[in-house]
PDB file of C-alpha atoms in Angstrom:
ATOM      1  CA  MET A   1     -55.945   4.668 -66.900  1.00 43.00           C
ATOM      2  CA  ARG A   2     -52.658   3.929 -65.310  1.00 49.00           C
ATOM      3  CA  ALA A   3     -50.133   3.877 -68.340  1.00 52.00           C
ATOM      4  CA  ARG A   4     -48.382   0.782 -68.420  1.00 56.00           C
ATOM      5  CA  LEU A   5     -44.650   0.287 -67.582  1.00 54.00           C
ATOM      6  CA  SER A   6     -42.315  -0.299 -70.566  1.00 65.00           C
ATOM      7  CA  GLY A   7     -39.983  -3.169 -70.553  1.00 63.00           C
ATOM      8  CA  VAL A   8     -37.215  -0.812 -69.931  1.00 61.00           C
ATOM      9  CA  GLN A   9     -38.637   0.896 -66.915  1.00 61.00           C
ATOM     10  CA  ARG A  10     -39.749  -2.660 -65.707  1.00 61.00           C
ATOM     11  CA  TRP A  11     -36.001  -3.398 -66.037  1.00 57.00           C
ATOM     12  CA  ARG A  12     -34.895  -0.445 -64.182  1.00 64.00           C
ATOM     13  CA  LEU A  13     -37.346  -0.941 -61.339  1.00 59.00           C
ATOM     14  CA  GLY A  14     -36.380  -4.693 -60.965  1.00 60.00           C
ATOM     15  CA  ALA A  15     -32.578  -3.688 -61.071  1.00 57.00           C
ATOM     16  CA  LYS A  16     -33.412  -1.252 -57.973  1.00 60.00           C
ATOM     17  CA  VAL A  17     -35.193  -3.731 -56.073  1.00 58.00           C
ATOM     18  CA  ALA A  18     -32.341  -6.206 -56.456  1.00 57.00           C
ATOM     19  CA  PHE A  19     -29.549  -3.689 -55.606  1.00 56.00           C
ATOM     20  CA  ALA A  20     -31.483  -2.619 -52.584  1.00 58.00           C
ATOM     21  CA  GLY A  21     -31.967  -6.062 -51.630  1.00 58.00           C
ATOM     22  CA  ALA A  22     -28.155  -7.159 -52.293  1.00 55.00           C
ATOM     23  CA  LEU A  23     -27.416  -3.745 -50.084  1.00 57.00           C
ATOM     24  CA  LEU A  24     -29.467  -4.672 -47.336  1.00 54.00           C
ATOM     25  CA  VAL A  25     -28.235  -8.387 -47.266  1.00 51.00           C
ATOM     26  CA  TRP A  26     -24.599  -7.133 -47.234  1.00 53.00           C
ATOM     27  CA  GLY A  27     -25.512  -4.684 -44.543  1.00 50.00           C
ATOM     28  CA  LEU A  28     -26.898  -7.448 -42.180  1.00 47.00           C
ATOM     29  CA  GLY A  29     -23.679  -9.375 -42.781  1.00 49.00           C
ATOM     30  CA  LEU A  30     -21.607  -6.497 -42.041  1.00 46.00           C
ATOM     31  CA  LEU A  31     -23.476  -5.594 -38.863  1.00 47.00           C
ATOM     32  CA  ALA A  32     -23.043  -9.361 -38.123  1.00 48.00           C
ATOM     33  CA  LEU A  33     -19.404  -9.196 -39.026  1.00 48.00           C
ATOM     34  CA  VAL A  34     -19.104  -6.170 -36.867  1.00 52.00           C
ATOM     35  CA  ARG A  35     -20.735  -7.681 -33.856  1.00 53.00           C
ATOM     36  CA  GLU A  36     -18.362 -10.797 -34.252  1.00 54.00           C
ATOM     37  CA  ARG A  37     -15.226  -8.526 -34.115  1.00 57.00           C
ATOM     38  CA  LEU A  38     -16.144  -5.664 -32.074  1.00 62.00           C
ATOM     39  CA  PHE A  39     -18.637  -7.150 -29.232  1.00 69.00           C
ATOM     40  CA  VAL A  40     -16.330 -10.325 -28.220  1.00 80.00           C
ATOM     41  CA  PRO A  41     -16.870 -11.303 -24.668  1.00 86.00           C
ATOM     42  CA  VAL A  42     -14.049 -10.711 -22.406  1.00 87.00           C
ATOM     43  CA  ARG A  43     -12.129 -13.967 -22.284  1.00 90.00           C
ATOM     44  CA  GLU A  44      -9.027 -12.568 -20.440  1.00 92.00           C
ATOM     45  CA  VAL A  45      -7.974 -10.499 -17.464  1.00 94.00           C
ATOM     46  CA  ALA A  46      -4.126  -9.450 -16.865  1.00 95.00           C
ATOM     47  CA  LEU A  47      -2.890  -8.039 -13.764  1.00 95.00           C
ATOM     48  CA  MET A  48       0.664  -6.011 -13.763  1.00 95.00           C
ATOM     49  CA  VAL A  49       1.839  -4.702 -10.394  1.00 96.00           C
ATOM     50  CA  ALA A  50       3.741  -1.672 -11.418  1.00 94.00           C
ATOM     51  CA  GLU A  51       4.616  -0.159  -8.341  1.00 94.00           C
ATOM     52  CA  GLY A  52       5.056  -2.612  -4.866  1.00 93.00           C
ATOM     53  CA  SER A  53       5.737  -6.063  -4.567  1.00 93.00           C
ATOM     54  CA  VAL A  54       3.065  -9.061  -5.578  1.00 93.00           C
ATOM     55  CA  ALA A  55       3.586 -10.668  -2.587  1.00 94.00           C
ATOM     56  CA  GLN A  56       1.828  -7.871  -0.966  1.00 95.00           C
ATOM     57  CA  ILE A  57      -1.496  -9.094  -2.562  1.00 95.00           C
ATOM     58  CA  ASP A  58      -3.293 -11.826  -3.716  1.00 94.00           C
ATOM     59  CA  PRO A  59      -3.436 -12.158  -7.303  1.00 94.00           C
ATOM     60  CA  GLU A  60      -5.634 -14.537  -7.923  1.00 94.00           C
ATOM     61  CA  GLN A  61      -8.177 -12.770  -5.626  1.00 92.00           C
ATOM     62  CA  VAL A  62      -7.842  -9.626  -7.810  1.00 94.00           C
ATOM     63  CA  VAL A  63      -8.358 -11.495 -11.189  1.00 94.00           C
ATOM     64  CA  GLU A  64     -11.235 -13.265  -9.989  1.00 93.00           C
ATOM     65  CA  THR A  65     -12.844  -9.955  -8.296  1.00 91.00           C
ATOM     66  CA  VAL A  66     -12.717  -8.513 -11.730  1.00 94.00           C
ATOM     67  CA  THR A  67     -13.636 -11.910 -13.709  1.00 93.00           C
ATOM     68  CA  GLN A  68     -16.956 -11.765 -12.169  1.00 91.00           C
ATOM     69  CA  GLN A  69     -17.762  -8.634 -12.578  1.00 90.00           C
ATOM     70  CA  VAL A  70     -17.179  -8.500 -16.731  1.00 92.00           C
ATOM     71  CA  ARG A  71     -18.322 -12.401 -17.087  1.00 89.00           C
ATOM     72  CA  GLY A  72     -20.306 -12.488 -20.324  1.00 87.00           C
ATOM     73  CA  GLN A  73     -19.823  -8.663 -21.067  1.00 90.00           C
ATOM     74  CA  ALA A  74     -18.405  -7.487 -24.568  1.00 89.00           C
ATOM     75  CA  LEU A  75     -15.132  -6.021 -24.097  1.00 89.00           C
ATOM     76  CA  TRP A  76     -16.364  -2.460 -25.030  1.00 87.00           C
ATOM     77  CA  GLU A  77     -19.159  -2.701 -22.931  1.00 89.00           C
ATOM     78  CA  VAL A  78     -16.887  -3.097 -19.693  1.00 93.00           C
ATOM     79  CA  ASP A  79     -17.172  -0.107 -17.204  1.00 94.00           C
ATOM     80  CA  LEU A  80     -13.687   0.544 -16.490  1.00 94.00           C
ATOM     81  CA  ILE A  81     -14.373   3.094 -13.696  1.00 94.00           C
ATOM     82  CA  ARG A  82     -16.196   0.850 -11.873  1.00 93.00           C
ATOM     83  CA  ILE A  83     -13.628  -1.657 -11.979  1.00 95.00           C
ATOM     84  CA  GLU A  84     -11.005   0.839 -10.732  1.00 95.00           C
ATOM     85  CA  ARG A  85     -13.137   1.981  -7.639  1.00 94.00           C
ATOM     86  CA  GLN A  86     -13.975  -1.791  -7.046  1.00 93.00           C
ATOM     87  CA  LEU A  87     -10.002  -2.358  -6.766  1.00 95.00           C
ATOM     88  CA  LYS A  88      -9.300   0.690  -5.161  1.00 93.00           C
ATOM     89  CA  ALA A  89     -11.025  -0.835  -2.055  1.00 92.00           C
ATOM     90  CA  PHE A  90      -8.439  -3.115  -1.571  1.00 92.00           C
ATOM     91  CA  PRO A  91      -6.784  -1.614   1.253  1.00 93.00           C
ATOM     92  CA  VAL A  92      -2.979  -2.113  -0.078  1.00 95.00           C
ATOM     93  CA  VAL A  93      -3.774  -0.487  -3.541  1.00 95.00           C
ATOM     94  CA  ASP A  94      -3.044   3.201  -3.946  1.00 95.00           C
ATOM     95  CA  ARG A  95      -3.679   3.726  -7.487  1.00 95.00           C
ATOM     96  CA  VAL A  96      -5.328   1.521 -10.354  1.00 96.00           C
ATOM     97  CA  ARG A  97      -5.311   1.794 -14.299  1.00 96.00           C
ATOM     98  CA  VAL A  98      -7.343  -0.527 -16.121  1.00 95.00           C
ATOM     99  CA  GLU A  99      -7.121  -0.627 -20.206  1.00 95.00           C
ATOM    100  CA  ARG A 100      -9.085  -2.756 -23.207  1.00 92.00           C
ATOM    101  CA  VAL A 101      -6.805  -4.388 -25.535  1.00 92.00           C
ATOM    102  CA  TRP A 102      -8.879  -5.865 -28.554  1.00 87.00           C
ATOM    103  CA  PRO A 103     -10.026  -7.965 -29.112  1.00 88.00           C
ATOM    104  CA  ASP A 104     -10.921  -9.737 -25.552  1.00 90.00           C
ATOM    105  CA  ARG A 105      -8.427  -8.763 -23.054  1.00 91.00           C
ATOM    106  CA  LEU A 106      -8.413  -6.689 -19.846  1.00 94.00           C
ATOM    107  CA  VAL A 107      -5.105  -5.223 -18.685  1.00 96.00           C
ATOM    108  CA  ILE A 108      -5.052  -4.249 -14.924  1.00 96.00           C
ATOM    109  CA  GLU A 109      -2.091  -2.211 -13.751  1.00 97.00           C
ATOM    110  CA  LEU A 110      -1.680  -1.694 -10.091  1.00 97.00           C
ATOM    111  CA  ALA A 111       0.445   0.791  -7.918  1.00 97.00           C
ATOM    112  CA  LEU A 112       0.328  -0.649  -4.401  1.00 97.00           C
ATOM    113  CA  ARG A 113       1.161   1.266  -1.178  1.00 96.00           C
ATOM    114  CA  LYS A 114       4.699   1.467  -0.025  1.00 94.00           C
ATOM    115  CA  PRO A 115       5.322   0.719   3.554  1.00 94.00           C
ATOM    116  CA  VAL A 116       7.752   3.025   5.189  1.00 94.00           C
ATOM    117  CA  LEU A 117       7.109   2.317   9.051  1.00 96.00           C
ATOM    118  CA  ARG A 118       5.363  -0.642  10.902  1.00 97.00           C
ATOM    119  CA  TRP A 119       2.924   0.014  13.863  1.00 98.00           C
ATOM    120  CA  ARG A 120       1.621  -1.928  16.445  1.00 97.00           C
ATOM    121  CA  ASN A 121      -2.043  -0.733  17.800  1.00 97.00           C
ATOM    122  CA  LEU A 122      -1.921  -0.766  21.210  1.00 97.00           C
ATOM    123  CA  ASP A 123      -5.714  -0.853  21.497  1.00 96.00           C
ATOM    124  CA  ASP A 124      -5.501  -4.282  20.269  1.00 95.00           C
ATOM    125  CA  GLY A 125      -2.154  -5.266  19.789  1.00 95.00           C
ATOM    126  CA  THR A 126      -2.680  -5.797  15.958  1.00 96.00           C
ATOM    127  CA  TRP A 127       0.268  -4.557  13.504  1.00 97.00           C
ATOM    128  CA  ARG A 128      -0.355  -2.188  10.806  1.00 96.00           C
ATOM    129  CA  TRP A 129       1.871  -1.033   8.178  1.00 96.00           C
ATOM    130  CA  ILE A 130       2.183   3.034   7.670  1.00 96.00           C
ATOM    131  CA  ASP A 131       2.903   4.562   4.081  1.00 94.00           C
ATOM    132  CA  ALA A 132       4.925   7.857   3.142  1.00 88.00           C
ATOM    133  CA  GLN A 133       1.765   9.600   3.432  1.00 88.00           C
ATOM    134  CA  GLY A 134       1.376   8.160   7.108  1.00 89.00           C
ATOM    135  CA  ARG A 135      -1.658   6.204   6.394  1.00 92.00           C
ATOM    136  CA  PRO A 136      -1.988   2.684   8.174  1.00 95.00           C
ATOM    137  CA  PHE A 137      -2.913  -0.205   6.066  1.00 95.00           C
ATOM    138  CA  GLN A 138      -2.669  -3.890   5.764  1.00 93.00           C
ATOM    139  CA  ASP A 139      -1.259  -6.407   3.251  1.00 94.00           C
ATOM    140  CA  ARG A 140      -0.628  -9.847   2.716  1.00 93.00           C
ATOM    141  CA  LEU A 141       2.976  -9.373   4.467  1.00 93.00           C
ATOM    142  CA  SER A 142       3.180  -9.430   8.398  1.00 92.00           C
ATOM    143  CA  PRO A 143       4.397  -6.176   9.584  1.00 94.00           C
ATOM    144  CA  GLU A 144       5.025  -7.778  13.069  1.00 92.00           C
ATOM    145  CA  ASN A 145       8.385  -9.418  11.584  1.00 89.00           C
ATOM    146  CA  GLY A 146       9.343  -6.710   9.554  1.00 88.00           C
ATOM    147  CA  GLU A 147      12.562  -4.635   9.404  1.00 89.00           C
ATOM    148  CA  GLU A 148      11.220  -1.295   9.197  1.00 92.00           C
ATOM    149  CA  ILE A 149      11.229   1.127  12.497  1.00 97.00           C
ATOM    150  CA  TRP A 150       7.877   0.533  14.297  1.00 97.00           C
ATOM    151  CA  LEU A 151       5.815   2.766  16.649  1.00 97.00           C
ATOM    152  CA  ALA A 152       3.833   1.441  19.259  1.00 98.00           C
ATOM    153  CA  ALA A 153       0.986   3.840  20.428  1.00 97.00           C
ATOM    154  CA  HIS A 154      -3.002   3.855  20.513  1.00 97.00           C
ATOM    155  CA  GLU A 155      -4.825   4.868  17.337  1.00 96.00           C
ATOM    156  CA  ALA A 156      -5.611   8.042  18.663  1.00 96.00           C
ATOM    157  CA  GLN A 157      -2.120   8.863  19.565  1.00 96.00           C
ATOM    158  CA  LEU A 158      -0.406   7.801  16.432  1.00 95.00           C
ATOM    159  CA  VAL A 159       0.025  11.234  14.692  1.00 94.00           C
ATOM    160  CA  ASP A 160       1.859  12.427  18.072  1.00 95.00           C
ATOM    161  CA  ALA A 161       3.926   9.254  17.995  1.00 96.00           C
ATOM    162  CA  PHE A 162       5.131   9.820  14.152  1.00 94.00           C
ATOM    163  CA  ARG A 163       6.082  13.421  14.989  1.00 95.00           C
ATOM    164  CA  ASN A 164       7.934  12.370  18.071  1.00 96.00           C
ATOM    165  CA  LEU A 165       9.817  10.097  15.568  1.00 96.00           C
ATOM    166  CA  ARG A 166      10.588  12.550  12.939  1.00 95.00           C
ATOM    167  CA  VAL A 167      12.212  14.947  15.450  1.00 97.00           C
ATOM    168  CA  VAL A 168      14.290  12.527  17.383  1.00 97.00           C
ATOM    169  CA  ALA A 169      15.216  10.310  14.632  1.00 97.00           C
ATOM    170  CA  PRO A 170      17.748  12.777  13.084  1.00 97.00           C
ATOM    171  CA  VAL A 171      19.667  13.543  16.492  1.00 98.00           C
ATOM    172  CA  LEU A 172      20.491   9.866  17.837  1.00 97.00           C
ATOM    173  CA  PRO A 173      23.632   9.120  18.080  1.00 96.00           C
ATOM    174  CA  ASP A 174      25.442   7.155  15.217  1.00 94.00           C
ATOM    175  CA  THR A 175      26.947   4.380  16.844  1.00 95.00           C
ATOM    176  CA  LEU A 176      23.142   3.232  17.793  1.00 97.00           C
ATOM    177  CA  HIS A 177      20.437   1.833  15.342  1.00 97.00           C
ATOM    178  CA  LEU A 178      16.860   3.032  16.282  1.00 98.00           C
ATOM    179  CA  SER A 179      14.547  -0.006  16.230  1.00 97.00           C
ATOM    180  CA  GLY A 180      11.145   1.728  17.489  1.00 97.00           C
ATOM    181  CA  ILE A 181       9.425   4.320  19.454  1.00 98.00           C
ATOM    182  CA  THR A 182       6.857   3.616  22.093  1.00 98.00           C
ATOM    183  CA  LEU A 183       4.300   6.261  23.182  1.00 97.00           C
ATOM    184  CA  SER A 184       2.193   5.256  26.408  1.00 95.00           C
ATOM    185  CA  PRO A 185      -1.488   6.165  26.797  1.00 92.00           C
ATOM    186  CA  LEU A 186      -0.115   8.981  29.526  1.00 92.00           C
ATOM    187  CA  GLY A 187       2.202  10.157  26.664  1.00 93.00           C
ATOM    188  CA  ALA A 188       5.655   8.470  28.282  1.00 96.00           C
ATOM    189  CA  ILE A 189       7.935   8.282  25.382  1.00 97.00           C
ATOM    190  CA  THR A 190      10.306   5.183  25.096  1.00 98.00           C
ATOM    191  CA  VAL A 191      13.261   4.885  22.582  1.00 98.00           C
ATOM    192  CA  THR A 192      14.273   1.400  21.718  1.00 98.00           C
ATOM    193  CA  PHE A 193      17.479   0.618  19.974  1.00 98.00           C
ATOM    194  CA  VAL A 194      18.328  -2.713  17.925  1.00 96.00           C
ATOM    195  CA  GLU A 195      21.080  -2.798  20.433  1.00 95.00           C
ATOM    196  CA  PRO A 196      19.959  -3.747  23.815  1.00 93.00           C
ATOM    197  CA  VAL A 197      19.266  -0.270  25.271  1.00 96.00           C
ATOM    198  CA  GLU A 198      16.363   1.504  25.594  1.00 97.00           C
ATOM    199  CA  TRP A 199      15.971   5.709  26.445  1.00 97.00           C
ATOM    200  CA  PHE A 200      13.054   6.333  28.606  1.00 97.00           C
ATOM    201  CA  LEU A 201      12.002   9.862  27.840  1.00 96.00           C
ATOM    202  CA  GLY A 202       8.682   9.840  30.402  1.00 95.00           C
ATOM    203  CA  THR A 203       6.237  12.524  29.519  1.00 95.00           C
ATOM    204  CA  VAL A 204       7.341  15.599  27.356  1.00 93.00           C
ATOM    205  CA  ALA A 205       5.412  18.579  26.977  1.00 93.00           C
ATOM    206  CA  SER A 206       6.070  18.413  22.870  1.00 94.00           C
ATOM    207  CA  PRO A 207       8.075  16.918  20.295  1.00 96.00           C
ATOM    208  CA  ALA A 208      10.535  19.738  20.447  1.00 96.00           C
ATOM    209  CA  ALA A 209      11.213  18.763  24.182  1.00 94.00           C
ATOM    210  CA  ALA A 210      11.493  15.478  23.204  1.00 96.00           C
ATOM    211  CA  LYS A 211      14.412  16.029  20.344  1.00 96.00           C
ATOM    212  CA  GLN A 212      16.221  18.610  22.888  1.00 94.00           C
ATOM    213  CA  ARG A 213      16.395  15.909  25.796  1.00 94.00           C
ATOM    214  CA  VAL A 214      17.502  13.248  23.131  1.00 96.00           C
ATOM    215  CA  ALA A 215      20.052  15.527  21.513  1.00 96.00           C
ATOM    216  CA  TRP A 216      21.757  16.155  24.984  1.00 95.00           C
ATOM    217  CA  LEU A 217      22.156  12.578  25.799  1.00 95.00           C
ATOM    218  CA  SER A 218      23.433  11.929  21.960  1.00 96.00           C
ATOM    219  CA  GLN A 219      25.899  14.434  22.710  1.00 95.00           C
ATOM    220  CA  ARG A 220      27.364  12.796  26.067  1.00 94.00           C
ATOM    221  CA  TRP A 221      26.619   9.081  25.006  1.00 96.00           C
ATOM    222  CA  PRO A 222      30.035   7.954  23.754  1.00 95.00           C
ATOM    223  CA  GLN A 223      31.582   9.502  26.861  1.00 95.00           C
ATOM    224  CA  LEU A 224      29.036   7.836  28.912  1.00 93.00           C
ATOM    225  CA  VAL A 225      29.556   4.316  27.354  1.00 94.00           C
ATOM    226  CA  SER A 226      33.492   4.756  27.912  1.00 94.00           C
ATOM    227  CA  ARG A 227      33.086   5.704  31.295  1.00 93.00           C
ATOM    228  CA  LEU A 228      31.066   2.554  32.382  1.00 92.00           C
ATOM    229  CA  GLY A 229      32.814   0.308  30.295  1.00 91.00           C
ATOM    230  CA  ALA A 230      29.664  -1.086  28.929  1.00 91.00           C
ATOM    231  CA  MET A 231      26.370  -0.214  27.429  1.00 93.00           C
ATOM    232  CA  PRO A 232      23.926   0.397  29.478  1.00 94.00           C
ATOM    233  CA  SER A 233      20.333  -1.464  29.173  1.00 95.00           C
ATOM    234  CA  ARG A 234      18.214   1.549  30.138  1.00 96.00           C
ATOM    235  CA  VAL A 235      18.559   5.298  30.548  1.00 96.00           C
ATOM    236  CA  ASP A 236      16.245   7.256  32.414  1.00 96.00           C
ATOM    237  CA  LEU A 237      15.980  10.885  31.122  1.00 93.00           C
ATOM    238  CA  ARG A 238      13.011  12.079  32.900  1.00 91.00           C
ATOM    239  CA  HIS A 239      14.922  14.520  35.010  1.00 83.00           C
ATOM    240  CA  ASP A 240      16.134  17.761  33.092  1.00 76.00           C
ATOM    241  CA  GLN A 241      20.200  17.770  32.393  1.00 75.00           C
ATOM    242  CA  ALA A 242      20.528  14.731  34.520  1.00 80.00           C
ATOM    243  CA  PHE A 243      19.906  10.805  33.777  1.00 87.00           C
ATOM    244  CA  ALA A 244      20.281   7.401  35.681  1.00 92.00           C
ATOM    245  CA  VAL A 245      21.271   4.299  33.793  1.00 93.00           C
ATOM    246  CA  SER A 246      20.599   0.584  34.484  1.00 91.00           C
ATOM    247  CA  LEU A 247      23.582  -1.766  33.130  1.00 89.00           C
ATOM    248  CA  PRO A 248      23.328  -5.175  32.026  1.00 85.00           C
ATOM    249  CA  PRO A 249      23.686  -8.158  34.196  1.00 79.00           C
ATOM    250  CA  ALA A 250      27.490  -9.091  34.699  1.00 67.00           C
ATOM    251  CA  PRO A 251      28.222 -12.344  32.732  1.00 64.00           C
ATOM    252  CA  ALA A 252      28.726 -15.528  34.870  1.00 54.00           C
ATOM    253  CA  THR A 253      32.102 -16.348  35.563  1.00 55.00           C
ATOM    254  CA  GLU A 254      33.290 -19.940  35.517  1.00 55.00           C
ATOM    255  CA  GLN A 255      33.245 -20.030  39.084  1.00 53.00           C
ATOM    256  CA  ASP A 256      29.451 -19.049  39.219  1.00 52.00           C
ATOM    257  CA  ARG A 257      28.541 -21.772  36.508  1.00 52.00           C
ATOM    258  CA  ASN A 258      30.306 -24.530  38.672  1.00 55.00           C
ATOM    259  CA  GLY A 259      28.718 -23.405  41.887  1.00 51.00           C
TER     260      GLY A 259
END
């Protein structure tokens, strides 16, 4: 026969059951509180531009891209790596950092690519920026009307144009301000200045040869302008140790204007 529980035993058993029930209820309440506090859906996406200019991008587009990605997700469930990869697909973006800010905020920090040159693609006439690593890209700003030095070349010749620019720029005369360099499909180089003048180098065997040709004229430039009495509009440097010049049209006199 089963031994009957004494009153004390029944009390102890009841106390244990009550304690277990209370613990369960408390645990469920704590779980609900934790879920409420820790698994809050993302309610705000904030954008910061740490490097570059906000004018280079469309902030609303960036924020909307991320907002659609995380809509309905709890803060701790957001895949930060996936968002970073998605934002790096923007041509102007160089680096991305995304972090969670409790309880319901995502903060995006962007480093944008810095334009140092402009490039006119002679394949289709379009303009691109070029960053410090020599990578072409586009942003919301128009490089066509920018103030940076430009390169005009076909895409396949862009590296050659950049090499010529790098060696030619340091040996130009101080009195002229470089505007850009054009590399024709046949490899002919034209150096254009802010002043109304251009130097036509023609085809050269190497960037070193281009540098030598430009340095030779740069040394003689002040004397040339002085002897001519005016700055030539074009200098032809296709011949070794020699050049030909074209002068701008003489200004019309009062007699010419009056017929």
